Amino acid sequence: MTDSPLHLAVIAGSVRDQRMSRAVAEWAAFRAATAKTEVELIDCAETDLPDDGGLRPGGSAASPVAARIDAADAYLIVTPEYNHSYPAGLKRLIDWHYREWMFKPATIISYGVQGGLLAAEHLRGVFAELHVVTTRRVVGLTRPWEHLGAVGFAPPDPVGEAFDAAVHELSWWATTLRTARHDRPYNR
């Protein structure tokens, strides 16, 4: 099990037209992919979730993306900051799943005029309730639209270096928690 590649889900959290999250998520997925890390992109804008009337505490009926979320060993969450928090589409994706998230790590890549760090902080509390370990390192992108070109998102080198450090921490947590889930499952 320790030799098998980590499965990383990169989640684009915005559903708005003319959004940045898809471009940033594609950049993150490309940069995070290695021989030891398989990456899958999940885009909230392309995810059909059931009507919220079917939401149940502790887990709801399976959604079309439940298996993809469950298969991941770790998550990179790409989120804008909207009104000092994260978007409703991302909240719906999180709320429709429970056990799929449990005992896995997440790193948050937030963006906005001031780097989107309030969105990241709001996500930490939500993920703590789902037994998700959020990494200490987050990547806050200030005005990322200034680095959007014909080939997509192309940030300056210091952003890439910060991202690499965050993914390194995420990989450590992913390996550690995958081993723990396998060797000592939490049964409560």
Coordinates of N, CA, C and O in Angstrom, one line a residue:
M1 N 0.8 -1.2 0.0 CA 0.0 0.0 0.0 C 0.9 1.3 0.0 O 0.5 2.2 -0.7
T2 N 2.0 1.3 0.7 CA 2.8 2.5 0.8 C 3.5 2.8 -0.5 O 3.9 3.9 -0.8
D3 N 3.6 1.8 -1.4 CA 4.2 2.0 -2.7 C 3.3 2.5 -3.8 O 3.7 3.0 -4.8
S4 N 2.0 2.3 -3.5 CA 1.0 2.8 -4.5 C 0.9 4.3 -4.5 O 1.1 4.9 -3.5
P5 N 0.7 4.9 -5.7 CA 0.6 6.3 -5.8 C -0.5 6.9 -4.9 O -1.6 6.3 -4.7
L6 N -0.3 8.1 -4.4 CA -1.4 8.8 -3.7 C -2.4 9.3 -4.8 O -2.0 9.6 -5.9
H7 N -3.6 9.3 -4.4 CA -4.7 9.8 -5.3 C -5.1 11.1 -4.7 O -5.7 11.2 -3.6
L8 N -4.9 12.2 -5.5 CA -5.2 13.5 -5.1 C -6.3 14.1 -5.9 O -6.3 14.0 -7.1
A9 N -7.4 14.6 -5.2 CA -8.5 15.2 -5.9 C -8.3 16.7 -5.8 O -8.2 17.3 -4.7
V10 N -8.2 17.4 -6.9 CA -8.2 18.8 -7.0 C -9.6 19.3 -7.3 O -10.2 18.9 -8.3
I11 N -10.2 20.1 -6.4 CA -11.5 20.5 -6.5 C -11.6 22.0 -6.8 O -11.2 22.9 -6.1
A12 N -12.2 22.3 -8.0 CA -12.5 23.7 -8.4 C -13.8 24.1 -7.8 O -14.8 23.6 -8.1
G13 N -13.8 25.1 -6.9 CA -14.9 25.4 -6.0 C -15.9 26.4 -6.5 O -16.9 26.5 -5.9
S14 N -15.7 27.1 -7.6 CA -16.6 28.1 -8.0 C -17.4 27.6 -9.2 O -17.0 26.8 -10.0
V15 N -18.7 28.1 -9.2 CA -19.6 27.7 -10.4 C -19.9 28.9 -11.2 O -20.7 28.8 -12.2
R16 N -19.4 30.1 -10.9 CA -19.7 31.3 -11.6 C -19.2 31.3 -13.0 O -18.2 30.6 -13.3
D17 N -19.8 32.0 -13.9 CA -19.3 32.3 -15.2 C -18.0 33.1 -15.1 O -17.9 33.9 -14.1
Q18 N -17.1 33.0 -16.0 CA -15.8 33.7 -16.0 C -15.1 33.6 -14.6 O -14.6 34.6 -14.1
R19 N -15.1 32.4 -14.1 CA -14.4 32.1 -12.8 C -12.9 31.8 -13.0 O -12.5 31.4 -14.1
M20 N -12.2 31.9 -12.0 CA -10.8 31.6 -12.0 C -10.5 30.2 -11.5 O -9.4 29.6 -11.8
S21 N -11.4 29.6 -10.7 CA -11.1 28.4 -10.1 C -10.7 27.3 -11.0 O -9.8 26.5 -10.7
R22 N -11.3 27.2 -12.2 CA -11.0 26.1 -13.1 C -9.5 26.3 -13.6 O -8.8 25.3 -13.6
A23 N -9.1 27.5 -14.0 CA -7.8 27.7 -14.5 C -6.8 27.4 -13.4 O -5.7 26.8 -13.6
V24 N -7.0 27.9 -12.1 CA -6.1 27.6 -11.0 C -6.1 26.1 -10.7 O -5.0 25.6 -10.5
A25 N -7.2 25.5 -10.8 CA -7.3 24.0 -10.5 C -6.5 23.2 -11.5 O -5.8 22.3 -11.2
E26 N -6.6 23.6 -12.8 CA -5.8 22.9 -13.8 C -4.3 23.1 -13.6 O -3.6 22.2 -13.8
W27 N -3.9 24.3 -13.3 CA -2.5 24.6 -13.0 C -2.1 23.7 -11.8 O -1.0 23.1 -11.8
A28 N -2.9 23.7 -10.7 CA -2.5 22.9 -9.5 C -2.4 21.4 -9.8 O -1.5 20.7 -9.4
A29 N -3.4 20.9 -10.6 CA -3.4 19.5 -10.9 C -2.2 19.1 -11.8 O -1.5 18.1 -11.5
F30 N -1.8 20.0 -12.7 CA -0.6 19.7 -13.5 C 0.6 19.7 -12.7 O 1.5 18.9 -12.8
R31 N 0.7 20.7 -11.8 CA 1.9 20.9 -11.0 C 2.1 19.8 -9.9 O 3.2 19.4 -9.6
A32 N 1.0 19.3 -9.4 CA 1.0 18.3 -8.3 C 1.2 16.9 -8.8 O 1.6 16.0 -8.1
A33 N 0.9 16.7 -10.1 CA 1.0 15.3 -10.7 C 2.5 14.9 -10.7 O 3.3 15.6 -11.3
T34 N 2.7 13.7 -10.2 CA 4.1 13.1 -10.2 C 3.9 11.6 -10.4 O 2.8 11.1 -10.4
A35 N 5.0 10.9 -10.5 CA 5.0 9.4 -10.5 C 4.3 8.8 -9.3 O 3.8 7.8 -9.3
K36 N 4.4 9.6 -8.2 CA 3.9 9.1 -6.9 C 2.5 9.7 -6.5 O 2.0 9.4 -5.5
T37 N 2.0 10.5 -7.4 CA 0.7 11.2 -7.1 C -0.1 11.2 -8.4 O 0.2 11.9 -9.4
E38 N -1.2 10.5 -8.3 CA -2.2 10.6 -9.4 C -3.2 11.7 -9.1 O -3.6 11.8 -7.9
V39 N -3.6 12.5 -10.0 CA -4.4 13.7 -9.8 C -5.7 13.5 -10.6 O -5.7 13.2 -11.8
E40 N -6.8 13.9 -10.0 CA -8.1 14.0 -10.6 C -8.8 15.3 -10.3 O -8.7 15.8 -9.2
L41 N -9.3 15.9 -11.3 CA -9.9 17.2 -11.2 C -11.4 17.0 -11.0 O -12.1 16.4 -11.9
I42 N -12.0 17.6 -10.0 CA -13.4 17.6 -9.8 C -13.9 19.1 -9.8 O -13.4 19.9 -9.0
D43 N -14.8 19.4 -10.7 CA -15.2 20.8 -10.9 C -16.6 21.0 -10.4 O -17.5 20.3 -10.9
C44 N -16.8 21.8 -9.4 CA -18.2 22.0 -8.9 C -19.2 22.4 -9.9 O -20.3 22.1 -9.9
A45 N -18.7 23.2 -10.9 CA -19.6 23.7 -12.0 C -20.0 22.5 -12.9 O -21.0 22.7 -13.6
E46 N -19.3 21.4 -12.9 CA -19.7 20.3 -13.7 C -20.3 19.1 -12.9 O -20.4 18.0 -13.5
T47 N -20.6 19.4 -11.7 CA -21.1 18.3 -10.8 C -22.6 18.5 -10.5 O -22.9 19.6 -9.9
D48 N -23.4 17.6 -10.9 CA -24.8 17.7 -10.6 C -25.1 16.9 -9.3 O -24.8 15.7 -9.2
L49 N -25.5 17.7 -8.3 CA -25.9 17.1 -7.0 C -27.4 17.0 -6.9 O -28.1 17.8 -7.5
P50 N -27.9 16.0 -6.1 CA -29.3 15.9 -5.9 C -29.9 17.1 -5.2 O -29.1 17.9 -4.7
D51 N -31.2 17.2 -5.2 CA -31.9 18.3 -4.5 C -31.5 18.3 -3.0 O -31.4 17.2 -2.4
D52 N -31.3 19.4 -2.4 CA -30.9 19.5 -1.0 C -31.9 19.0 -0.1 O -31.6 18.8 1.1
G53 N -33.1 18.8 -0.5 CA -34.1 18.2 0.4 C -33.7 16.8 0.8 O -34.2 16.3 1.8
G54 N -32.8 16.1 0.1 CA -32.4 14.8 0.4 C -31.2 14.7 1.3 O -30.7 13.6 1.7
L55 N -30.7 15.9 1.7 CA -29.5 15.9 2.7 C -29.9 15.3 4.0 O -31.0 15.6 4.6
R56 N -29.0 14.5 4.6 CA -29.2 13.9 5.9 C -27.9 14.1 6.7 O -26.8 13.9 6.2
P57 N -28.1 14.3 8.0 CA -26.9 14.4 8.9 C -26.1 13.1 8.8 O -26.7 12.0 8.8
G58 N -24.8 13.2 8.8 CA -24.0 12.0 8.8 C -23.9 11.3 7.5 O -23.4 10.2 7.4
G59 N -24.4 11.8 6.4 CA -24.3 11.2 5.1 C -25.6 11.1 4.4 O -26.6 10.8 5.1
S60 N -25.6 11.4 3.2 CA -26.9 11.4 2.4 C -26.8 10.3 1.3 O -25.8 9.5 1.3
A61 N -27.8 10.2 0.5 CA -27.7 9.2 -0.6 C -26.5 9.5 -1.5 O -26.1 10.6 -1.5
A62 N -26.0 8.5 -2.1 CA -24.8 8.6 -3.0 C -25.1 9.7 -4.0 O -26.1 9.7 -4.7
S63 N -24.1 10.5 -4.3 CA -24.2 11.5 -5.3 C -23.3 11.0 -6.5 O -22.6 10.1 -6.4
P64 N -23.5 11.7 -7.7 CA -22.7 11.2 -8.8 C -21.2 11.3 -8.6 O -20.4 10.7 -9.3
V65 N -20.7 12.1 -7.7 CA -19.2 12.2 -7.5 C -18.8 11.6 -6.2 O -17.6 11.7 -5.8
A66 N -19.6 10.9 -5.4 CA -19.3 10.4 -4.1 C -18.1 9.4 -4.3 O -17.1 9.4 -3.4
A67 N -18.1 8.5 -5.2 CA -17.0 7.6 -5.4 C -15.7 8.2 -5.7 O -14.6 7.8 -5.2
R68 N -15.7 9.3 -6.5 CA -14.5 10.1 -6.8 C -13.9 10.7 -5.6 O -12.7 10.8 -5.4
I69 N -14.8 11.3 -4.7 CA -14.3 11.9 -3.5 C -13.8 10.9 -2.5 O -12.7 11.0 -1.9
D70 N -14.5 9.8 -2.4 CA -14.1 8.7 -1.6 C -12.7 8.1 -2.0 O -11.9 7.7 -1.1
A71 N -12.5 8.0 -3.3 CA -11.3 7.3 -3.8 C -10.0 8.2 -3.5 O -8.9 7.7 -3.5
A72 N -10.2 9.5 -3.2 CA -9.0 10.3 -3.0 C -8.4 10.1 -1.6 O -9.1 9.8 -0.6
D73 N -7.1 10.2 -1.6 CA -6.3 10.1 -0.4 C -6.1 11.5 0.2 O -5.9 11.6 1.4
A74 N -6.3 12.5 -0.6 CA -6.1 13.9 -0.2 C -6.8 14.8 -1.1 O -7.2 14.4 -2.3
Y75 N -7.0 16.1 -0.7 CA -7.7 17.1 -1.5 C -6.9 18.4 -1.6 O -6.4 18.8 -0.6
L76 N -7.0 19.0 -2.7 CA -6.5 20.4 -3.0 C -7.8 21.1 -3.3 O -8.4 20.9 -4.3
I77 N -8.2 22.0 -2.4 CA -9.4 22.8 -2.6 C -9.1 24.1 -3.2 O -8.4 24.9 -2.5
V78 N -9.6 24.5 -4.4 CA -9.3 25.8 -5.0 C -10.6 26.6 -4.8 O -11.7 26.2 -5.3
T79 N -10.5 27.7 -4.0 CA -11.7 28.4 -3.7 C -11.5 29.9 -3.8 O -10.5 30.4 -3.3
P80 N -12.5 30.6 -4.4 CA -12.4 32.1 -4.3 C -13.0 32.5 -2.9 O -13.6 31.7 -2.2
E81 N -12.7 33.8 -2.6 CA -13.4 34.3 -1.4 C -14.5 35.2 -1.9 O -14.3 36.1 -2.7
Y82 N -15.8 34.8 -1.6 CA -17.0 35.5 -1.9 C -17.6 36.0 -0.6 O -17.9 35.2 0.3
N83 N -17.7 37.3 -0.5 CA -18.3 37.9 0.7 C -17.7 37.4 2.0 O -18.3 37.0 2.9
H84 N -16.3 37.3 2.0 CA -15.6 36.9 3.2 C -15.7 35.4 3.5 O -15.5 35.0 4.7
S85 N -16.1 34.6 2.6 CA -16.2 33.2 2.8 C -16.0 32.4 1.5 O -15.6 33.0 0.5
Y86 N -16.4 31.2 1.5 CA -16.2 30.4 0.2 C -17.6 30.2 -0.4 O -18.6 30.5 0.2
P87 N -17.7 29.8 -1.7 CA -18.9 29.8 -2.4 C -19.9 28.7 -2.1 O -19.5 27.6 -1.6
A88 N -21.1 29.0 -2.3 CA -22.2 28.0 -2.0 C -22.1 26.7 -2.8 O -22.4 25.6 -2.2
G89 N -21.6 26.7 -4.0 CA -21.4 25.5 -4.8 C -20.5 24.5 -4.1 O -20.7 23.3 -4.1
L90 N -19.4 25.1 -3.5 CA -18.4 24.2 -2.8 C -19.0 23.7 -1.5 O -18.8 22.5 -1.1
K91 N -19.8 24.5 -0.8 CA -20.5 24.1 0.4 C -21.4 22.9 0.1 O -21.5 22.0 0.9
R92 N -22.2 23.0 -1.0 CA -23.1 21.9 -1.4 C -22.3 20.6 -1.6 O -22.7 19.6 -1.2
L93 N -21.2 20.7 -2.3 CA -20.4 19.5 -2.6 C -19.9 18.9 -1.3 O -19.9 17.7 -1.1
I94 N -19.4 19.8 -0.4 CA -19.0 19.3 0.9 C -20.1 18.6 1.7 O -20.0 17.5 2.2
D95 N -21.3 19.3 1.8 CA -22.4 18.8 2.6 C -23.0 17.6 2.1 O -23.6 16.8 2.9
W96 N -22.9 17.3 0.8 CA -23.5 16.1 0.2 C -22.7 14.8 0.6 O -23.2 13.7 0.3
H97 N -21.6 15.0 1.2 CA -20.7 13.9 1.5 C -20.3 13.9 2.9 O -20.2 15.0 3.5
Y98 N -20.1 12.8 3.5 CA -19.6 12.8 4.9 C -18.5 11.8 5.1 O -17.3 12.1 5.2
R99 N -18.8 10.5 5.0 CA -17.8 9.5 5.2 C -16.7 9.5 4.1 O -15.5 9.2 4.4
E100 N -17.0 10.0 2.9 CA -16.1 10.1 1.9 C -14.9 11.0 2.2 O -13.7 10.8 1.8
W101 N -15.1 12.0 3.0 CA -14.1 13.0 3.4 C -13.2 12.5 4.6 O -12.1 13.0 4.8
M102 N -13.8 11.7 5.4 CA -13.2 11.4 6.8 C -11.8 10.9 6.8 O -11.4 10.0 6.0
F103 N -11.0 11.5 7.7 CA -9.6 11.1 8.0 C -8.7 11.2 6.8 O -7.8 10.4 6.6
K104 N -8.9 12.3 6.1 CA -8.0 12.6 5.0 C -7.6 14.0 5.1 O -8.3 14.8 5.8
P105 N -6.5 14.4 4.5 CA -6.0 15.8 4.5 C -6.5 16.7 3.4 O -6.8 16.1 2.3
A106 N -6.5 18.0 3.6 CA -6.8 18.9 2.5 C -5.9 20.1 2.7 O -5.6 20.6 3.8
T107 N -5.5 20.6 1.5 CA -4.8 21.9 1.4 C -5.7 22.8 0.7 O -6.3 22.5 -0.3
I108 N -5.7 24.1 1.1 CA -6.6 25.1 0.5 C -5.8 26.1 -0.3 O -4.8 26.6 0.2
I109 N -6.2 26.3 -1.5 CA -5.7 27.3 -2.4 C -6.8 28.3 -2.6 O -7.8 28.0 -3.2
S110 N -6.7 29.5 -1.9 CA -7.7 30.5 -2.0 C -7.2 31.7 -2.8 O -6.0 31.9 -3.0
Y111 N -8.2 32.4 -3.3 CA -7.8 33.6 -4.1 C -8.9 34.7 -4.0 O -10.0 34.4 -3.6
G112 N -8.4 35.9 -4.2 CA -9.2 37.1 -4.2 C -8.3 38.3 -4.2 O -7.1 38.2 -4.3
V113 N -8.9 39.4 -4.0 CA -8.2 40.7 -4.0 C -7.1 40.6 -2.9 O -6.0 41.1 -3.1
Q114 N -7.5 40.1 -1.8 CA -6.5 40.0 -0.7 C -6.0 38.5 -0.4 O -5.6 38.2 0.7
G115 N -6.2 37.7 -1.4 CA -5.7 36.3 -1.3 C -6.7 35.3 -0.8 O -6.4 34.1 -0.8
G116 N -7.9 35.7 -0.5 CA -8.9 34.8 -0.2 C -8.8 34.0 1.1 O -9.4 33.0 1.3
L117 N -8.0 34.5 2.0 CA -7.7 33.8 3.3 C -8.8 33.6 4.2 O -8.9 32.7 5.0
L118 N -9.8 34.5 4.1 CA -11.0 34.3 5.0 C -11.8 33.1 4.5 O -12.3 32.3 5.3
A119 N -11.8 32.8 3.2 CA -12.5 31.6 2.7 C -11.8 30.4 3.2 O -12.4 29.4 3.7
A120 N -10.4 30.4 3.2 CA -9.6 29.3 3.8 C -9.9 29.1 5.2 O -10.1 27.9 5.7
E121 N -10.0 30.1 6.0 CA -10.3 29.9 7.4 C -11.7 29.4 7.7 O -11.9 28.6 8.6
H122 N -12.7 29.8 6.9 CA -14.0 29.3 7.1 C -14.1 27.8 6.7 O -14.8 27.0 7.3
L123 N -13.3 27.4 5.7 CA -13.3 26.0 5.3 C -12.7 25.1 6.4 O -13.1 23.9 6.6
R124 N -11.7 25.6 7.1 CA -11.0 24.8 8.2 C -12.1 24.3 9.2 O -12.0 23.1 9.6
G125 N -13.0 25.2 9.6 CA -14.0 24.7 10.6 C -14.9 23.7 10.1 O -15.3 22.7 10.8
V126 N -15.3 23.8 8.8 CA -16.2 22.9 8.2 C -15.5 21.5 8.1 O -16.1 20.5 8.4
F127 N -14.3 21.6 7.6 CA -13.6 20.3 7.4 C -13.2 19.6 8.7 O -13.2 18.4 8.8
A128 N -13.0 20.4 9.8 CA -12.7 19.8 11.1 C -13.9 19.0 11.5 O -13.8 17.9 12.1
E129 N -15.1 19.4 11.3 CA -16.3 18.7 11.6 C -16.4 17.4 10.9 O -17.0 16.4 11.3
L130 N -15.8 17.3 9.7 CA -15.8 16.1 8.9 C -14.6 15.2 9.1 O -14.4 14.3 8.3
H131 N -13.8 15.5 10.1 CA -12.6 14.8 10.4 C -11.6 14.9 9.3 O -10.8 14.0 9.0
V132 N -11.5 16.0 8.6 CA -10.5 16.3 7.6 C -9.4 17.1 8.3 O -9.7 18.1 8.9
V133 N -8.2 16.7 8.1 CA -7.1 17.5 8.6 C -6.7 18.5 7.5 O -6.3 18.2 6.4
T134 N -6.8 19.8 7.8 CA -6.4 20.8 6.9 C -4.9 21.2 7.2 O -4.6 21.3 8.4
T135 N -4.1 21.3 6.2 CA -2.7 21.6 6.4 C -2.5 23.0 6.9 O -3.3 23.9 6.7
R136 N -1.4 23.1 7.6 CA -1.0 24.5 8.1 C -0.8 25.4 6.9 O -1.2 26.5 6.9
R137 N -0.1 24.9 5.9 CA 0.2 25.7 4.8 C -1.0 25.8 3.9 O -1.6 24.8 3.5
V138 N -1.4 27.0 3.5 CA -2.4 27.3 2.5 C -1.7 28.1 1.4 O -0.6 28.7 1.7
V139 N -2.3 28.3 0.3 CA -1.7 29.1 -0.7 C -2.8 30.2 -1.0 O -3.9 29.9 -1.5
G140 N -2.5 31.4 -0.7 CA -3.4 32.5 -0.9 C -2.9 33.3 -2.1 O -1.8 33.9 -2.1
L141 N -3.8 33.3 -3.1 CA -3.4 34.0 -4.4 C -4.1 35.4 -4.5 O -5.3 35.5 -4.5
T142 N -3.2 36.4 -4.4 CA -3.7 37.8 -4.5 C -3.8 38.2 -6.0 O -2.8 38.1 -6.7
R143 N -5.0 38.5 -6.4 CA -5.3 39.0 -7.7 C -4.8 38.0 -8.8 O -4.0 38.4 -9.7
P144 N -5.2 36.8 -8.8 CA -4.6 35.8 -9.7 C -5.0 36.1 -11.2 O -4.3 35.6 -12.1
W145 N -6.0 36.8 -11.4 CA -6.4 37.1 -12.8 C -5.3 37.9 -13.5 O -5.3 37.9 -14.7
E146 N -4.4 38.5 -12.8 CA -3.3 39.2 -13.4 C -2.3 38.2 -14.0 O -1.4 38.7 -14.7
H147 N -2.4 37.0 -13.6 CA -1.5 35.9 -14.1 C -2.2 34.9 -15.0 O -1.7 33.8 -15.2
L148 N -3.3 35.4 -15.6 CA -4.1 34.5 -16.5 C -3.8 34.9 -17.9 O -3.9 36.1 -18.3
G149 N -3.3 34.0 -18.7 CA -3.0 34.2 -20.1 C -3.6 33.2 -21.0 O -4.4 32.4 -20.7
A150 N -3.1 33.2 -22.2 CA -3.6 32.3 -23.3 C -3.4 30.9 -22.9 O -4.2 30.0 -23.4
V151 N -2.4 30.5 -22.2 CA -2.1 29.1 -21.8 C -2.7 28.8 -20.4 O -2.4 27.7 -19.9
G152 N -3.4 29.7 -19.8 CA -4.0 29.5 -18.5 C -3.3 30.3 -17.4 O -2.8 31.3 -17.7
F153 N -3.4 29.8 -16.2 CA -2.8 30.4 -15.0 C -1.3 30.2 -15.0 O -0.9 29.0 -15.0
A154 N -0.6 31.3 -14.9 CA 0.9 31.2 -14.9 C 1.4 32.2 -13.9 O 1.8 33.3 -14.2
P155 N 1.4 31.7 -12.6 CA 1.9 32.7 -11.5 C 3.4 32.8 -11.5 O 4.1 32.0 -12.1
P156 N 3.8 33.8 -10.7 CA 5.3 34.0 -10.6 C 5.9 32.8 -9.8 O 5.2 32.1 -9.1
D157 N 7.2 32.7 -9.9 CA 7.9 31.6 -9.3 C 7.6 31.4 -7.7 O 7.5 30.3 -7.3
P158 N 7.6 32.5 -7.0 CA 7.3 32.3 -5.5 C 6.0 31.7 -5.2 O 5.9 30.9 -4.2
V159 N 5.0 31.9 -6.1 CA 3.7 31.2 -5.9 C 3.9 29.7 -6.1 O 3.4 28.9 -5.3
G160 N 4.6 29.3 -7.1 CA 4.8 27.9 -7.4 C 5.6 27.3 -6.3 O 5.3 26.1 -5.9
E161 N 6.6 28.0 -5.7 CA 7.4 27.4 -4.6 C 6.5 27.3 -3.4 O 6.6 26.3 -2.7
A162 N 5.6 28.2 -3.1 CA 4.7 28.1 -1.9 C 3.8 26.9 -2.2 O 3.5 26.1 -1.2
F163 N 3.3 26.8 -3.4 CA 2.4 25.6 -3.7 C 3.1 24.3 -3.5 O 2.6 23.4 -2.9
D164 N 4.4 24.2 -4.0 CA 5.2 23.0 -3.8 C 5.3 22.6 -2.4 O 5.2 21.4 -2.0
A165 N 5.6 23.6 -1.5 CA 5.8 23.4 -0.1 C 4.5 22.9 0.5 O 4.5 22.0 1.3
A166 N 3.4 23.5 0.1 CA 2.0 23.0 0.6 C 1.7 21.6 0.2 O 1.2 20.8 1.0
V167 N 2.0 21.3 -1.1 CA 1.8 19.9 -1.6 C 2.7 18.9 -0.9 O 2.3 17.8 -0.6
H168 N 3.9 19.3 -0.6 CA 4.8 18.4 0.2 C 4.2 18.1 1.5 O 4.2 16.9 1.9
E169 N 3.7 19.1 2.2 CA 3.0 18.8 3.5 C 1.8 18.0 3.3 O 1.6 17.0 4.1
L170 N 1.0 18.3 2.3 CA -0.2 17.5 2.1 C 0.1 16.0 1.8 O -0.5 15.1 2.3
S171 N 1.2 15.8 1.0 CA 1.6 14.4 0.7 C 2.0 13.6 2.0 O 1.7 12.5 2.1
W172 N 2.7 14.3 2.9 CA 3.1 13.7 4.1 C 1.8 13.3 4.9 O 1.7 12.1 5.4
W173 N 0.9 14.2 5.1 CA -0.4 13.9 5.8 C -1.2 12.8 5.0 O -1.7 11.9 5.7
A174 N -1.2 12.8 3.7 CA -2.0 11.8 2.9 C -1.4 10.4 3.2 O -2.1 9.5 3.4
T175 N -0.1 10.3 3.1 CA 0.6 9.0 3.3 C 0.3 8.5 4.8 O 0.0 7.4 5.0
T176 N 0.5 9.4 5.7 CA 0.3 9.0 7.1 C -1.1 8.6 7.4 O -1.4 7.6 8.1
L177 N -2.1 9.4 6.9 CA -3.5 9.1 7.2 C -4.0 7.9 6.4 O -4.8 7.1 6.9
R178 N -3.5 7.7 5.2 CA -3.8 6.4 4.5 C -3.4 5.2 5.2 O -4.1 4.2 5.3
T179 N -2.1 5.2 5.7 CA -1.6 4.1 6.5 C -2.5 3.9 7.8 O -2.9 2.8 8.1
A180 N -2.9 5.0 8.5 CA -3.7 4.9 9.7 C -5.1 4.3 9.3 O -5.6 3.5 10.1
R181 N -5.7 4.8 8.2 CA -7.0 4.3 7.9 C -6.9 2.8 7.6 O -7.9 2.1 7.9
H182 N -5.8 2.4 7.0 CA -5.7 0.9 6.7 C -5.3 0.1 7.9 O -6.0 -0.9 8.2
D183 N -4.4 0.6 8.7 CA -3.9 -0.2 9.8 C -4.7 -0.1 11.1 O -4.8 -1.0 11.9
R184 N -5.3 1.1 11.3 CA -6.0 1.3 12.6 C -7.3 2.1 12.2 O -7.4 3.3 12.6
P185 N -8.2 1.5 11.6 CA -9.5 2.3 11.2 C -10.2 2.8 12.4 O -10.2 2.2 13.5
Y186 N -10.7 4.0 12.3 CA -11.4 4.6 13.4 C -12.9 4.1 13.3 O -13.6 4.2 12.3
N187 N -13.3 3.5 14.4 CA -14.6 2.8 14.4 C -15.5 3.5 15.5 O -15.7 2.9 16.5
R188 N -16.0 4.6 15.2 CA -16.9 5.3 16.1 C -18.0 6.0 15.4 O -17.9 6.5 14.4

